[in-house]
CSV table of C-alpha atoms and ligand atoms in Angstrom, one decimal:
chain,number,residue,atom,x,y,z
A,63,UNK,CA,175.0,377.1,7.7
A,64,UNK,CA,175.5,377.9,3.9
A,65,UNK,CA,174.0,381.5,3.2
A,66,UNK,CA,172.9,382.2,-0.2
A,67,UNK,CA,172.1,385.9,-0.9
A,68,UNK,CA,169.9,386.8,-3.5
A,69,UNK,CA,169.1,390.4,-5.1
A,70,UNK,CA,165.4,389.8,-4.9
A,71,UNK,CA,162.2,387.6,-4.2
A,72,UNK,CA,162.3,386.4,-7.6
A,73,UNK,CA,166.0,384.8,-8.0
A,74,UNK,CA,165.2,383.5,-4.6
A,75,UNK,CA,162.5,381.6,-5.6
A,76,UNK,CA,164.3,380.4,-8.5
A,77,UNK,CA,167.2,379.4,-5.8
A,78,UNK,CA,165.2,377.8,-3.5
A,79,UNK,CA,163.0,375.7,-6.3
A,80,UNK,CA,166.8,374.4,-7.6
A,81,UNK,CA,167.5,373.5,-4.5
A,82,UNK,CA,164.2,370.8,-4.0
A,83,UNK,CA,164.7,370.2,-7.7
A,84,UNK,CA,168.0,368.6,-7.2
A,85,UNK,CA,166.5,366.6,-4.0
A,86,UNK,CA,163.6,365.1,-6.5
A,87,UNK,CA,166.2,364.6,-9.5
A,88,UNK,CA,168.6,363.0,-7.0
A,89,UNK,CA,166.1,360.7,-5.5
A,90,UNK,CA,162.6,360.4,-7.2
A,91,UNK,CA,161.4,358.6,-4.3
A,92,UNK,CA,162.1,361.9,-2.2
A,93,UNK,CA,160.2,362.4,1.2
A,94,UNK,CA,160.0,366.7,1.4
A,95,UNK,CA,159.1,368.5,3.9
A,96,UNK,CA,157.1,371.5,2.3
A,97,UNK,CA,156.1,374.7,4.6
A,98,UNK,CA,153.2,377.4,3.9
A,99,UNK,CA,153.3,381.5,4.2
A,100,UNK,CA,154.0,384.1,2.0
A,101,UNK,CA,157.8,383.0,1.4
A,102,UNK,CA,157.4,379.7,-0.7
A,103,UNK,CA,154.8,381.0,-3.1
A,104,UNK,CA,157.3,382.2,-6.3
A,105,UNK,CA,159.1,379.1,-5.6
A,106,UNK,CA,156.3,376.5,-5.8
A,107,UNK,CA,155.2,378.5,-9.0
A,108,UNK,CA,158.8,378.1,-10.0
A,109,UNK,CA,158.5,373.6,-9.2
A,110,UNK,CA,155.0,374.3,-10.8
A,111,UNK,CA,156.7,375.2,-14.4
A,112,UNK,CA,159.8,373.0,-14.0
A,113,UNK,CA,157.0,370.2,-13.7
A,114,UNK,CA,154.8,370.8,-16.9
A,115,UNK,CA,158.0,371.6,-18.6
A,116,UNK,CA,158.9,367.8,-17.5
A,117,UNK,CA,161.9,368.9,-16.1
A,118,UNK,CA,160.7,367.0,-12.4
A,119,UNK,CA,158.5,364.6,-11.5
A,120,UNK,CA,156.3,364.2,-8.6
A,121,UNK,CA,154.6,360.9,-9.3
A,122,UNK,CA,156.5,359.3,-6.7
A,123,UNK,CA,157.5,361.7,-4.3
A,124,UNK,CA,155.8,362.4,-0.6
A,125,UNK,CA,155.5,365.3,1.0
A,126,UNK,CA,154.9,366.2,4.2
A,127,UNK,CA,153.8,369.2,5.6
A,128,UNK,CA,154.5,371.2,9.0
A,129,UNK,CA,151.6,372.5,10.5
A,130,UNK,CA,147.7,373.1,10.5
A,131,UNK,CA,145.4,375.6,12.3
A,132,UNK,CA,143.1,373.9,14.6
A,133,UNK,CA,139.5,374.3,13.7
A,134,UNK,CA,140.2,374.6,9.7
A,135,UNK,CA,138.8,372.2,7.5
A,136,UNK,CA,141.1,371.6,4.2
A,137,UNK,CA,138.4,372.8,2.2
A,138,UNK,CA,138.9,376.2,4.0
A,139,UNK,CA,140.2,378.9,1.7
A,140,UNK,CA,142.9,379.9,4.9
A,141,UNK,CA,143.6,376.4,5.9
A,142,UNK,CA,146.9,375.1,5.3
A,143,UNK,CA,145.8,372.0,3.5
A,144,UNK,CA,144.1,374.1,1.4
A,145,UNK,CA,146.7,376.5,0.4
A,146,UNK,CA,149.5,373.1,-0.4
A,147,UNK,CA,146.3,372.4,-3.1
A,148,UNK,CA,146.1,375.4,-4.7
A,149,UNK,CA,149.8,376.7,-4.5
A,150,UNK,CA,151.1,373.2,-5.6
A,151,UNK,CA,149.3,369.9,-5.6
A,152,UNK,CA,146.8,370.8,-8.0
A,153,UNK,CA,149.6,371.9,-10.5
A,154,UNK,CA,151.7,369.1,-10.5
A,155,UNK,CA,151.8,365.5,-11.2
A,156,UNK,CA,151.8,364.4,-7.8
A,157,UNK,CA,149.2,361.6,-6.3
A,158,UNK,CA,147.1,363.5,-3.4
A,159,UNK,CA,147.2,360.7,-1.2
A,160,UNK,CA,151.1,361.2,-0.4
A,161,UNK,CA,150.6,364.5,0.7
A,162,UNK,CA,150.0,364.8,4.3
A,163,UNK,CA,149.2,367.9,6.2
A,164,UNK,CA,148.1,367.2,10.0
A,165,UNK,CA,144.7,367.2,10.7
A,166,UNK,CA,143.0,370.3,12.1
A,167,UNK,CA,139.8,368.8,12.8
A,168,UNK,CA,141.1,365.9,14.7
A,169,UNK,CA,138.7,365.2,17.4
A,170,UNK,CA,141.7,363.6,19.1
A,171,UNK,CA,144.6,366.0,18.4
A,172,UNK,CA,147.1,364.2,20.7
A,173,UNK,CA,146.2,361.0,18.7
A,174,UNK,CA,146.7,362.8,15.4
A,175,UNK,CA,150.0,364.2,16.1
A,176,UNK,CA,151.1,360.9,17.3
A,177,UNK,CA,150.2,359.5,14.4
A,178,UNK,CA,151.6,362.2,12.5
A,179,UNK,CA,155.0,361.5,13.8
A,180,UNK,CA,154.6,358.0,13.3
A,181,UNK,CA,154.2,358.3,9.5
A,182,UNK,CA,157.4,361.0,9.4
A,183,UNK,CA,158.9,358.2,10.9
A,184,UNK,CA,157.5,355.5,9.0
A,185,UNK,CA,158.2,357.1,5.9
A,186,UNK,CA,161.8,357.4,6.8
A,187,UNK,CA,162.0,361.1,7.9
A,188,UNK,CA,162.2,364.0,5.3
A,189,UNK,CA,165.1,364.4,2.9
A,190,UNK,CA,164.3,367.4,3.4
A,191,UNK,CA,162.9,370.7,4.9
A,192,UNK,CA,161.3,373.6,3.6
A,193,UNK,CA,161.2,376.5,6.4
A,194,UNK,CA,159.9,379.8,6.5
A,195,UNK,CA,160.8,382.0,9.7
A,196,UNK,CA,158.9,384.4,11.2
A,197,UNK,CA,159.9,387.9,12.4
A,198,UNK,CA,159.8,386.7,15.9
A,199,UNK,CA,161.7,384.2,14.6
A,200,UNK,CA,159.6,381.3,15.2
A,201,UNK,CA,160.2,378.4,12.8
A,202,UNK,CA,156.1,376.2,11.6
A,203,UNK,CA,154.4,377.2,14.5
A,204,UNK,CA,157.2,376.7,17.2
A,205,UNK,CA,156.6,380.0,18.6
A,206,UNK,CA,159.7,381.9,20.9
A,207,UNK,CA,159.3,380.2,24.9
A,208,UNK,CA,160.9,379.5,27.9
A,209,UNK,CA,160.9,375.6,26.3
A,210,UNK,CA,160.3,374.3,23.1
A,211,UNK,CA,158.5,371.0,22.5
A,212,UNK,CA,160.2,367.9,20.2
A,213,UNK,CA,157.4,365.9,18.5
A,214,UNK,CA,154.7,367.5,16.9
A,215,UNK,CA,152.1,368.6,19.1
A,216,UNK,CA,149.1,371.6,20.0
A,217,UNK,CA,150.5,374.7,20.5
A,218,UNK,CA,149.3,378.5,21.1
A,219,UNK,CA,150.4,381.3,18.5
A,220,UNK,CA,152.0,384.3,19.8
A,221,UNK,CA,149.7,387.8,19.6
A,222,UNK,CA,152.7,388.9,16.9
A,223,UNK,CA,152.3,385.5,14.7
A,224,UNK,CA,148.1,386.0,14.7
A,225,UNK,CA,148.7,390.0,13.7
A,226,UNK,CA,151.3,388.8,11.0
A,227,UNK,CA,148.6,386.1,9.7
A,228,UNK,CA,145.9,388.5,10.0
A,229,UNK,CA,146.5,389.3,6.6
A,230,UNK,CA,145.2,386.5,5.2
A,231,UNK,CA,141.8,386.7,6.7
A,232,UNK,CA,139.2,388.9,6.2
A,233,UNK,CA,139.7,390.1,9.8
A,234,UNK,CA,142.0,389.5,12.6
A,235,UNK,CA,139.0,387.9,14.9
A,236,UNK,CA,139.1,384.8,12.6
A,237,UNK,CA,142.8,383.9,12.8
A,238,UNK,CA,142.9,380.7,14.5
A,239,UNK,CA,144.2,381.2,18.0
A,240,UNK,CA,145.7,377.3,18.1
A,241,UNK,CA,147.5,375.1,15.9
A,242,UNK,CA,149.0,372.0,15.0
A,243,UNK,CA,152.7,371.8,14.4
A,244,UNK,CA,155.6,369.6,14.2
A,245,UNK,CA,158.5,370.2,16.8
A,246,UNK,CA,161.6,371.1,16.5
A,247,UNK,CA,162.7,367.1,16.9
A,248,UNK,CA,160.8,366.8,13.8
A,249,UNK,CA,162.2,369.6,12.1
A,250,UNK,CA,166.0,368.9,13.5
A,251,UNK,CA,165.9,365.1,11.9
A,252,UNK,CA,165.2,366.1,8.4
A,253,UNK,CA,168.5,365.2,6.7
A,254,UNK,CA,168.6,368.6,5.1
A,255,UNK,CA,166.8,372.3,5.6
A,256,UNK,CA,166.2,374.7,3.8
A,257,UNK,CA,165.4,378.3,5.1
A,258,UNK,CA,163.8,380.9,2.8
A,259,UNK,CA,163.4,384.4,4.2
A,260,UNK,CA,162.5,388.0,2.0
A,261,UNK,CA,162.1,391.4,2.8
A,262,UNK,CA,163.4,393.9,5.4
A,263,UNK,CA,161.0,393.1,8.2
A,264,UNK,CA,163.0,389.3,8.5
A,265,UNK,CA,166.1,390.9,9.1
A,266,UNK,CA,166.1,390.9,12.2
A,267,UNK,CA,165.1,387.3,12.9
A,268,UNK,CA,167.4,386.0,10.0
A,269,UNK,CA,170.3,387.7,12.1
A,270,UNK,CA,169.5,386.2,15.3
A,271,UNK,CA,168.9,382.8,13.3
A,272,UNK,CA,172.4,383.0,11.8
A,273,UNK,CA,174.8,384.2,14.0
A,274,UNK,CA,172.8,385.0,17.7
A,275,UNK,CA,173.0,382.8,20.3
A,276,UNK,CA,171.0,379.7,20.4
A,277,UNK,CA,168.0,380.1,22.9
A,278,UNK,CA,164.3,378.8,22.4
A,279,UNK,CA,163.2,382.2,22.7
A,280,UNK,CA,164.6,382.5,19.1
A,281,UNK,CA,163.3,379.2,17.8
A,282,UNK,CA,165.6,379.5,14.2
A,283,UNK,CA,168.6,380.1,16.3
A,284,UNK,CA,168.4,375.8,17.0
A,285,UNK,CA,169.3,375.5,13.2
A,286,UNK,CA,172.8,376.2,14.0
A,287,UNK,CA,172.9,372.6,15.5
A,288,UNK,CA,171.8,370.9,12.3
A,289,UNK,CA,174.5,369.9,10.2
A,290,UNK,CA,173.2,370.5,6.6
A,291,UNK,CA,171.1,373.9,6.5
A,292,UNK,CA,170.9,376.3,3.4
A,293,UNK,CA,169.9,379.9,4.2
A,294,UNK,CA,168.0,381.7,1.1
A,295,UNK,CA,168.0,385.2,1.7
A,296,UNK,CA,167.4,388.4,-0.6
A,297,UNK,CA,169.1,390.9,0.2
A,298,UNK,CA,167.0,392.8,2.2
A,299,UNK,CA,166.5,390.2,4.5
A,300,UNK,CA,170.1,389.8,4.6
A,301,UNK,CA,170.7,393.2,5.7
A,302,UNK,CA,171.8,393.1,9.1
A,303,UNK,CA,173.9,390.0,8.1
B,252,LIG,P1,155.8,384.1,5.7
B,252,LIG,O1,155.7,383.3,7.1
B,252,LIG,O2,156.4,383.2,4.7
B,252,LIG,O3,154.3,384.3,5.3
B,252,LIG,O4,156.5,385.4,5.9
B,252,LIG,C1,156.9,382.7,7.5
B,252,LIG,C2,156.5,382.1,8.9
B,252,LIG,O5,155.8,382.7,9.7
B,252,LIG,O6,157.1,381.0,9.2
């Protein structure tokens, strides 16, 4: 793992956007894999300016996304499709229709994850991965378990993950108690990841990500078996490193 510390949220951004700016520069037909949450807001303002500045171009880039509450529609304000839109897609140059984010309405959800795979796959797998982690250390919405599930597939959030989400709805009652996410398979074959993480209450989790021992009870910890990861810490969330 390469560990970049940074003295606050903003630099970090302005890391982390670099970082996915040299993917789309390098390769213009670049599959990313983007993530939602607090953490990746400065830097998508950051691809935001570097676009309309004309610096990159997202005509002919995909992106995929890594997770959905069930029972959201994308025109929900707190949906995750929802949030890509107004944090990103709607900014930029990119064409809608290669934006994927699974389907939380899915009246079959075990067909929509399979085909959700299934165009990862088809599109030849992320270059690569954008990853938040959460302070229990979960990683999208693969939450800390006895086992951990490869493909993407249902999934439960944890009591910690709905309080920490709470803060995005009006109150904690309508924080989707399921979601959608991809599995660590699918996060594990994107040919690069990148991990942003800010602020003292990650510190914890960023520790046990970079040097604990790997157990799917800390979900980040698998990262240490990927062979091309870049940690973006500031230095608060660096602390304990
Ligand atoms: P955050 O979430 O970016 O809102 O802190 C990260 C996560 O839970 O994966």
């Amino acid at each position: 793992m390469k560990i970049i510390i940074t003295k606050n949220y903003e630099e970090l951004s302005k890391v982390a956007a670099n970082e996915m700016a040299e993917t789309i520069k390098s390769n213009p037909k670049a599959i990313l894999g983007l993530a939602t949450g607090g953490s990746p807001i400065g830097m998508y303002k950051e691809l935001i300016r570097m676009n309309k500045g004309g610096e990159i171009d997202f005509s002919t880039i995909t992106t995929v996304n890594l997770d959905e509450y069930v029972g959201l529609s994308g025109e929900h304000t707190q949906s995750y499709r929802y949030f890509m839109n107004d944090n990103l897609f709607n900014h930029i140059n990119i064409d809608k229709k290669n934006t994927y984010v699974p389907n939380g309405l899915a009246e079959n959800i075990e067909a929509e994850c399979k085909n959700y795979d299934a165009k990862i796959a088809e599109l030849g797998g992320t270059d690569v991965q954008l990853l938040g982690i959460g302070n229990n250390g979960h990683i999208a919405f693969n939450e800390p378990d006895q086992e951990l599930v490869a493909g993407t597939h249902l999934t439960g959030l944890t009591e910690d993950t709905i309080k920490a989400n709470a803060r995005f709805f009006d109150s904690i009652d309508e924080v989707p108690k399921t979601a959608l996410t991809m599995g660590l398979g699918g996060i594990m074959k994107s040919k690069k990841i990148i991990v942003i993480a800010s602020g003292e209450g990650k510190a914890e989790a960023v520790k046990a990500m970079v040097n604990g021992k790997i157990s799917t009870n800390m979900p980040a910890s698998m990262l240490q078996m990927h062979r091309d990861v870049v940690v973006i810490v500031d230095e608060a969330a660096a602390k304990l490193l």
